[in-house]
CSV table of C-alpha atoms and ligand atoms in Angstrom, one decimal:
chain,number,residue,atom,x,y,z
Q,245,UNK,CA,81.1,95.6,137.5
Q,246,UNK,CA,82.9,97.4,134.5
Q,247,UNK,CA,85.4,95.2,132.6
Q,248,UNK,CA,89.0,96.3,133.1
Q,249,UNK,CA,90.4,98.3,130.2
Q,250,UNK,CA,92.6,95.9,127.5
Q,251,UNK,CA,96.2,96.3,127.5
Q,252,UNK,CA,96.7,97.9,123.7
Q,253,UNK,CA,100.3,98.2,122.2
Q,254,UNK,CA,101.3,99.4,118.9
Q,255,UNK,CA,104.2,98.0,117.0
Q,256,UNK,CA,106.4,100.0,114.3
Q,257,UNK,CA,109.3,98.6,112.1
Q,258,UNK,CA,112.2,101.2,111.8
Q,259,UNK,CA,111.7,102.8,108.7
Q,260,UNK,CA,114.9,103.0,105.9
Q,261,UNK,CA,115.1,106.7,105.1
Q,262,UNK,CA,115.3,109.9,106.8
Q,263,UNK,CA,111.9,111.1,105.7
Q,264,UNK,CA,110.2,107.9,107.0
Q,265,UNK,CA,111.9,108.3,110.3
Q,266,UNK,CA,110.2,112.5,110.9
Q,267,UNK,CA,107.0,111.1,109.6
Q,268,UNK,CA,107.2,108.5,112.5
Q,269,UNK,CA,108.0,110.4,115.3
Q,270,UNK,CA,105.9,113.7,114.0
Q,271,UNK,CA,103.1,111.9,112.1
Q,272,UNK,CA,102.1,108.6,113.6
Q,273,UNK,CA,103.1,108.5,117.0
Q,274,UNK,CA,101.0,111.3,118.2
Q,275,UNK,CA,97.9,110.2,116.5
Q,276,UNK,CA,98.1,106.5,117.9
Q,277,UNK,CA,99.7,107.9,120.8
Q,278,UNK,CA,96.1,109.4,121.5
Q,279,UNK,CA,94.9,106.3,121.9
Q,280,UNK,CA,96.2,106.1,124.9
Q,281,UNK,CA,98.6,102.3,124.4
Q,282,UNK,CA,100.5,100.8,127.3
Q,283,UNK,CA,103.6,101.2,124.8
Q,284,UNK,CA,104.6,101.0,121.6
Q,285,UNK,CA,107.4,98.8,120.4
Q,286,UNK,CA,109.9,98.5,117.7
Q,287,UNK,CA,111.3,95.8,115.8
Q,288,UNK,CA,114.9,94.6,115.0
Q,289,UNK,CA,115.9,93.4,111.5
Q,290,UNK,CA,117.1,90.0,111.0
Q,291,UNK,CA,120.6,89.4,112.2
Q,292,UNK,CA,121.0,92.8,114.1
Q,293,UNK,CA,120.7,94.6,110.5
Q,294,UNK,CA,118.2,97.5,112.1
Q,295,UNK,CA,120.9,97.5,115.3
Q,296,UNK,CA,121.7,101.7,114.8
Q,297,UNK,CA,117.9,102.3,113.4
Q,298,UNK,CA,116.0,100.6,116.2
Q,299,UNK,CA,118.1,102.1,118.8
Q,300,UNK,CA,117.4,105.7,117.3
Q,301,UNK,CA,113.6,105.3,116.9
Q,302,UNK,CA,113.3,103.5,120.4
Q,303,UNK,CA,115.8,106.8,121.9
Q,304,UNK,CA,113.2,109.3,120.4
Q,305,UNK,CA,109.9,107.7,121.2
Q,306,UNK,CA,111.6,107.6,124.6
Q,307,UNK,CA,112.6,111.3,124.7
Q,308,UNK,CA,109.0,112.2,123.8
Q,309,UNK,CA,108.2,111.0,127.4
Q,310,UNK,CA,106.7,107.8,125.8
Q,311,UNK,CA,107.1,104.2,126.7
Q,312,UNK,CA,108.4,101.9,124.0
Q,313,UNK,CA,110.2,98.5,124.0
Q,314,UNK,CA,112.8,97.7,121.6
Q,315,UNK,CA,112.5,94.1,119.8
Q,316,UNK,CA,116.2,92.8,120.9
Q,317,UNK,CA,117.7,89.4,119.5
Q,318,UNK,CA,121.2,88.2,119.0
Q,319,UNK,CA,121.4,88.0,115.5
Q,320,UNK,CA,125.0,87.3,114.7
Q,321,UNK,CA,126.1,89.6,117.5
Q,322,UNK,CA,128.2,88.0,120.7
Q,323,UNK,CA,127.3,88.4,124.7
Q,324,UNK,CA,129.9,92.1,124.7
Q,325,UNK,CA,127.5,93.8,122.0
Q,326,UNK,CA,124.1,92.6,123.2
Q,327,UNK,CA,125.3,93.5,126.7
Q,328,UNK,CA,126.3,97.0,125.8
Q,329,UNK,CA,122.7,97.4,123.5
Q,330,UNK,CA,121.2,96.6,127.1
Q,331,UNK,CA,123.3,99.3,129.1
Q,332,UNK,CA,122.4,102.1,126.6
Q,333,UNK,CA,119.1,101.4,126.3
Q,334,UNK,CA,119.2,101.2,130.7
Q,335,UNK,CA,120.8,104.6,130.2
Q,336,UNK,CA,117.9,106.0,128.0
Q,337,UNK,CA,115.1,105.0,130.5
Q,338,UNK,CA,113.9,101.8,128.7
Q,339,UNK,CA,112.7,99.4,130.6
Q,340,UNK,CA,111.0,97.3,128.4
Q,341,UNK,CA,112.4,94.6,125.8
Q,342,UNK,CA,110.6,92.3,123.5
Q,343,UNK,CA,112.8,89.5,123.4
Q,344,UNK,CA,113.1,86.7,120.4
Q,345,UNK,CA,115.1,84.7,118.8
Q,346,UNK,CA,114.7,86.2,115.6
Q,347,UNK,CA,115.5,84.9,111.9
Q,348,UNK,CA,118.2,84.1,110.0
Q,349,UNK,CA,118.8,86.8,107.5
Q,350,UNK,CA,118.6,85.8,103.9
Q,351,UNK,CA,122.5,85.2,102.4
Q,352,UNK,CA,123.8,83.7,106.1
Q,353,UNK,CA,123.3,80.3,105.0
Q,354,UNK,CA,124.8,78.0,107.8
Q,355,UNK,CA,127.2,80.8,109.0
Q,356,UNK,CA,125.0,82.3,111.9
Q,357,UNK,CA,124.1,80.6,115.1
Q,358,UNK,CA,120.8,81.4,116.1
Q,359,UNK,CA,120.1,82.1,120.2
Q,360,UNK,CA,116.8,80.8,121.2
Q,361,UNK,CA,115.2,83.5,123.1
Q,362,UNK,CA,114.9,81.5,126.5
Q,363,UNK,CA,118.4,81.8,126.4
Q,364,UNK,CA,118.2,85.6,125.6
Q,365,UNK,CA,115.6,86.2,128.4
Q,366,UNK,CA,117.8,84.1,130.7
Q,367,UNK,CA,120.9,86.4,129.5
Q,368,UNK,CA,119.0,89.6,129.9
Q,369,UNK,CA,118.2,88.6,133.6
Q,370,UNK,CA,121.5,87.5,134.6
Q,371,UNK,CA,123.0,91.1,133.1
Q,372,UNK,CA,120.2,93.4,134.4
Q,373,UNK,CA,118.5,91.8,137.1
Q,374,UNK,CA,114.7,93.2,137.4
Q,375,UNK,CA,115.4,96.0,135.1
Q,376,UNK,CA,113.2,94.9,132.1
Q,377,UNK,CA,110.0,94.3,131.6
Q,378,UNK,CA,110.0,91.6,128.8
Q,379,UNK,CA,107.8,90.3,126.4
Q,380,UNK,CA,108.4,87.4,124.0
Q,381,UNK,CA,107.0,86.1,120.9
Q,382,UNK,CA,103.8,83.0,121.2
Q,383,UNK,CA,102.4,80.7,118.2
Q,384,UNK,CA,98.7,79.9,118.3
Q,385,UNK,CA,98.9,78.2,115.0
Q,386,UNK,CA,102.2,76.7,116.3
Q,387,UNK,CA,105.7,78.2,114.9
Q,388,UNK,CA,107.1,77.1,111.5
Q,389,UNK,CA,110.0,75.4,112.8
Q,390,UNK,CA,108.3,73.5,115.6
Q,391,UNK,CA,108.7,69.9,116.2
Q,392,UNK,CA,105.4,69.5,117.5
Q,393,UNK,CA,102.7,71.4,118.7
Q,394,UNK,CA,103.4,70.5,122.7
Q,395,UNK,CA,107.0,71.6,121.9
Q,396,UNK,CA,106.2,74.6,121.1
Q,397,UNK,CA,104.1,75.1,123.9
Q,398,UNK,CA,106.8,74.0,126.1
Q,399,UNK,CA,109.3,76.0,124.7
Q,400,UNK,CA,106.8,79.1,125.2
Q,401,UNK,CA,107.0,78.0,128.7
Q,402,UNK,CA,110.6,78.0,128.8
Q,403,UNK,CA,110.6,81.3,127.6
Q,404,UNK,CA,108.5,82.6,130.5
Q,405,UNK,CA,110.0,80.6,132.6
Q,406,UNK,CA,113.6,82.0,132.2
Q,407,UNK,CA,111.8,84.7,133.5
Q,408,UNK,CA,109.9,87.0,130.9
Q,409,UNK,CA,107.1,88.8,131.9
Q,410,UNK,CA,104.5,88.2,129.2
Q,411,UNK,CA,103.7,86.7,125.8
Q,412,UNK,CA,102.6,88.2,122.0
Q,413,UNK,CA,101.1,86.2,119.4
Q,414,UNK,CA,101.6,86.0,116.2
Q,415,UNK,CA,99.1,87.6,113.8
Q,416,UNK,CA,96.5,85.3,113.3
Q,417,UNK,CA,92.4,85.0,111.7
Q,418,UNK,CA,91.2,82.1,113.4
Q,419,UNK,CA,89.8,83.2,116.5
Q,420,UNK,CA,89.5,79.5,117.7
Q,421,UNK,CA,93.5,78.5,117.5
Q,422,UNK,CA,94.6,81.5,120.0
Q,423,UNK,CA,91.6,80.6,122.5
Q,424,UNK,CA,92.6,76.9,122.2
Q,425,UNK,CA,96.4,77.7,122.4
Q,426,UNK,CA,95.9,79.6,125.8
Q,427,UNK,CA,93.7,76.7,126.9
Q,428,UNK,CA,96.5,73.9,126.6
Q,429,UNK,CA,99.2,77.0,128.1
Q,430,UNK,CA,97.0,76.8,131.0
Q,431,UNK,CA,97.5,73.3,131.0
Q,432,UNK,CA,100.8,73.0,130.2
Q,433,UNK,CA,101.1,75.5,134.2
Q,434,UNK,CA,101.9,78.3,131.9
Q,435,UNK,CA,99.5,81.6,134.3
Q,436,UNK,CA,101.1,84.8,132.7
Q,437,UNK,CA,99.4,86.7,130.1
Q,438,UNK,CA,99.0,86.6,126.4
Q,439,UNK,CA,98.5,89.0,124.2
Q,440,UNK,CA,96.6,88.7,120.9
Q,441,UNK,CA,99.0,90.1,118.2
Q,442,UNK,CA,96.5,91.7,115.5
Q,443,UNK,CA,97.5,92.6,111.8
Q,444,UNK,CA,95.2,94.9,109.9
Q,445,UNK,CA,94.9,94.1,106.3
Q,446,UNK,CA,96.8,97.2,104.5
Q,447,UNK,CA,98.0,95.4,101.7
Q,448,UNK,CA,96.5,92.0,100.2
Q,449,UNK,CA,98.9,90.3,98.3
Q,450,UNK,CA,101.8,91.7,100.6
Q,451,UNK,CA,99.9,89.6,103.6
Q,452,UNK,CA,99.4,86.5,102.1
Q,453,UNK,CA,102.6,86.5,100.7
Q,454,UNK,CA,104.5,87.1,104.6
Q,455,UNK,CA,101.7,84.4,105.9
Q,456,UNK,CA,102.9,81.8,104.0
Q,457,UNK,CA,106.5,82.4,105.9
Q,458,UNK,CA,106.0,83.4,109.2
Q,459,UNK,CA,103.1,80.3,109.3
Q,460,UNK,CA,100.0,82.4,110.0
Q,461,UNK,CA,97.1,80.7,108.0
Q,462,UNK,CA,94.7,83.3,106.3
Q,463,UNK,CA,91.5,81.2,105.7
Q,464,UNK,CA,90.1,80.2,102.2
Q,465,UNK,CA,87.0,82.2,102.4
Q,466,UNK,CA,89.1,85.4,103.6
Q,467,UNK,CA,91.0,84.8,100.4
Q,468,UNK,CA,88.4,83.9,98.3
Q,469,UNK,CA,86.8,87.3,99.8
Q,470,UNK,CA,90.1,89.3,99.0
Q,471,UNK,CA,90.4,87.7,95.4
Q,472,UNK,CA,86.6,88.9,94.3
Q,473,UNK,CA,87.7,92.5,95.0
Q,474,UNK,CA,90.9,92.1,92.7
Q,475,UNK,CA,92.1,96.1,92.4
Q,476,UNK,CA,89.1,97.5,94.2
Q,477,UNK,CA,91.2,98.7,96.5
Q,478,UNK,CA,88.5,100.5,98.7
Q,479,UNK,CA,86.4,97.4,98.9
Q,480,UNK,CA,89.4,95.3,100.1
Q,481,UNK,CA,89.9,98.2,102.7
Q,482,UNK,CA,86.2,98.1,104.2
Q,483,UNK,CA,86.5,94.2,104.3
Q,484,UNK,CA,89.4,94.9,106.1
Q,485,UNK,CA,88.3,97.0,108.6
Q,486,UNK,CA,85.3,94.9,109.4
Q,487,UNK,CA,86.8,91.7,109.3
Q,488,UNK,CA,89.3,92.8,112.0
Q,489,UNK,CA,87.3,94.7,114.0
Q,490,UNK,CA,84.9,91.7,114.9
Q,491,UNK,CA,88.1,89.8,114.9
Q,492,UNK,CA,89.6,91.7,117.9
Q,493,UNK,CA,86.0,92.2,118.7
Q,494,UNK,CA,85.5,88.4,119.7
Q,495,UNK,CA,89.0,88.5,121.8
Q,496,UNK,CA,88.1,90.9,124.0
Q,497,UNK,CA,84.5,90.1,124.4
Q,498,UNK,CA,85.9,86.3,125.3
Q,499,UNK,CA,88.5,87.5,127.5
Q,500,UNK,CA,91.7,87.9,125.9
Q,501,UNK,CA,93.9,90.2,128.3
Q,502,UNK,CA,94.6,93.0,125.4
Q,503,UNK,CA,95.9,93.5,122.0
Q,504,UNK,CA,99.3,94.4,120.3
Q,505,UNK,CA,98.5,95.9,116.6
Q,506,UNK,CA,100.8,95.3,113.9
Q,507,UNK,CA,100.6,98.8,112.4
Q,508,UNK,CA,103.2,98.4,109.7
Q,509,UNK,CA,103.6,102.0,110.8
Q,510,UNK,CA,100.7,103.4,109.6
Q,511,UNK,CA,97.7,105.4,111.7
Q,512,UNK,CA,95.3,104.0,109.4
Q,513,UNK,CA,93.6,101.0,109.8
Q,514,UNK,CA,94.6,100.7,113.6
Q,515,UNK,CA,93.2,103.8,114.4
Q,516,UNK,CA,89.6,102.9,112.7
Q,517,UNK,CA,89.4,99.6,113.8
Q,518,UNK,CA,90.4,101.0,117.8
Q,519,UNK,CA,87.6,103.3,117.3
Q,520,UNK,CA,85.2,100.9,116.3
Q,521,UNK,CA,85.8,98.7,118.6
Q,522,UNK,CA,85.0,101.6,121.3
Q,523,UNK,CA,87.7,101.2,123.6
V,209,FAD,P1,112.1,80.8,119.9
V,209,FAD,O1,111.1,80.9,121.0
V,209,FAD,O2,113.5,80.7,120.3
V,209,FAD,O3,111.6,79.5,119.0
V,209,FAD,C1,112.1,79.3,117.7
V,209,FAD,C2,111.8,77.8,117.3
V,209,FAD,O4,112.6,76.9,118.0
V,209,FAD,C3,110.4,77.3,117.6
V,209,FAD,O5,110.1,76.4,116.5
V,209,FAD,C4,110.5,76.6,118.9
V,209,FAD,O6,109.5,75.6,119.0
V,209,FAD,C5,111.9,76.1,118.9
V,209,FAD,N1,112.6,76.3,120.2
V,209,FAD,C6,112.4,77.3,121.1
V,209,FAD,N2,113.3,77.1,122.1
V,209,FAD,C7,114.0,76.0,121.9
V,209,FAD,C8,115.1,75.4,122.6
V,209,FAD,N3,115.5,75.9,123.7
V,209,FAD,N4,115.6,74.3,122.0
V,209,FAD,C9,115.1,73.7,120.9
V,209,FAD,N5,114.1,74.3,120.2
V,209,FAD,C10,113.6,75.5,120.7
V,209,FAD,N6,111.5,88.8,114.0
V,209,FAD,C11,112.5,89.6,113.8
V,209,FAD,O7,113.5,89.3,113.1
V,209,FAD,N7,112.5,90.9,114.4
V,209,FAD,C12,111.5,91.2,115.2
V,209,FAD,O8,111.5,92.4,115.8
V,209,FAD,C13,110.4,90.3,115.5
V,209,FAD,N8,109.4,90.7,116.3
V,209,FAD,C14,108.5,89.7,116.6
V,209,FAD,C15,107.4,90.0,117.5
V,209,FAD,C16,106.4,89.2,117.8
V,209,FAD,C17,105.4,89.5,118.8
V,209,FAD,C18,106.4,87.9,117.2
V,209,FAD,C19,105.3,86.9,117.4
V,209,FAD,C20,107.4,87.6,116.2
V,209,FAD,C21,108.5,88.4,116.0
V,209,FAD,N9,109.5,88.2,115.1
V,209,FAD,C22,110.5,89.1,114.8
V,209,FAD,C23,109.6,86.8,114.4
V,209,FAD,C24,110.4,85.8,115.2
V,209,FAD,O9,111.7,86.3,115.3
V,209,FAD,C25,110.4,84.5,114.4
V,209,FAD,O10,109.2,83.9,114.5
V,209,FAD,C26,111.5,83.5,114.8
V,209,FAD,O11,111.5,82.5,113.8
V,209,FAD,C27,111.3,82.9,116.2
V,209,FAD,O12,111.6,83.7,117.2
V,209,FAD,P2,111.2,83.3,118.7
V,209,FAD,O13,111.7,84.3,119.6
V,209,FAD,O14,109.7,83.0,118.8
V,209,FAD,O15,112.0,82.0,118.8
């Protein structure tokens, strides 16, 4: 019997400057675009700051005739403005959100609430019904914030529960925590699908740097790997490649339901590490 094709799903980050924006749209979404993802999806700055520039990217993807998800959170906004976000984005044929709490952008201090995103799923379905197909954000090395590593789990379940459709990690290099976290989400009654969130190494010391924040563990002898190549920048590139390509490699060959790349809007590595992987 042939294994079912993955679910693969690129994500961007909406770019500052005009130029960044036409290379995008012209550049990069046709070439990963011929790889043939389920969507691609776009994220939303910290506090609503990308608000005008998500919305834009999202609208043009969309006109293109693809399918794209906008990353939606409250920020700092109130129930009015997210409401409206969600009628124009009905009104440009979106039907898919990834929905998340999101961080606290640097500067706020105490002066922003933050929504946790079972409260935004559950807001998103009382304004819009079925409309969206929603996604939210999972931690197989547990979130940085969470109390405990069943909280989070349960909190994940919340999330789905509230009623989104699906899950995406968190980057991660140890294969062993996101087979382990779906294990006890099966336990904890949690049956809809997660997808493996996959960062390619592009940049080094710009990874580790993120890791250490967003609490996604890169392990010592990847480091120690990195380190040896210092400015060798072609050797830390190959590594890369490889390293993630049995990475996904091992997912999909153990059953993970598909993979969402982190592009960090660039064709390369995604594109080379898709190929490899013969999909
Ligand atoms: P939540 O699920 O709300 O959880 C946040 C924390 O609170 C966790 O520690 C959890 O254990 C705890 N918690 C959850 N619910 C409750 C509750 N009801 N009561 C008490 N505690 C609770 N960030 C951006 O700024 N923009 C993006 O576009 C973006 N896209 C992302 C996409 C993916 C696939 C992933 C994995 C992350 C993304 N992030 C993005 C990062 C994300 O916003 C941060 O990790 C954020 O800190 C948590 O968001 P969340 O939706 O997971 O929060």
């Amino acid at each position: 019997m042939s294994r079912q094709r993955p679910r693969i799903s690129f994500e961007y980050f909406p770019p500052k400057t005009e130029q960044g924006k036409e290379k995008l749209i012209n550049e990069t979404t046709p070439a990963l675009n011929a790889l043939n993802p389920e969507f691609f999806s776009v994220t939303y700055g910290a506090g609503g700051s990308t608000r005008d520039t998500t919305l834009g990217v999202v609208s043009t993807i969309r006109e293109a005739g693809i399918d794209v998800a906008p990353h939606l959170s409250f920020g700092g906004d109130d129930e009015d403005t997210v409401a409206k976000l969600l009628d124009t984005y009905r009104e440009r044929g979106i039907n898919r959100l990834v929905a998340l709490r999101g961080d606290m952008p640097s500067g706020m201090g105490g002066a922003m609430q933050l929504v946790y995103a079972n409260q935004l799923v559950a807001f998103i379905r009382e304004r819009t019904g079925d409309h969206f197909n929603i996604e939210v954000a999972a931690y197989p090395e547990i979130h940085p914030e969470a109390t405990s590593y069943d909280s989070d789990v349960q909190y994940l379940k919340g999330k789905l529960d509230a009623g989104a459709n699906r899950a995406i990690t968190q980057y991660f290099y140890n294969v062993e925590s996101y087979f382990y976290f779906l294990d006890q989400c099966a336990a904890a009654g949690i049956d809809k699908p997660i997808y493996a969130g996959i960062m390619p190494i592009t940049n080094y010391a710009n990874l580790s740097r993120f890791s250490r924040n967003c609490g996604a563990e890169i392990p010592r002898w990847i480091c120690k790997r990195m380190e040896s190549y210092g400015n060798d920048l072609e050797s830390v590139r190959k590594f890369g490649i490889e390293l993630v390509t049995q990475l996904c490699q091992t997912l999909l060959d153990n059953g993970a339901p598909g993979i969402h790349f982190y592009t960090m809007n660039q064709v390369e590595p995604t594109q080379e590490i898709y190929n490899n992987l013969g999909l």
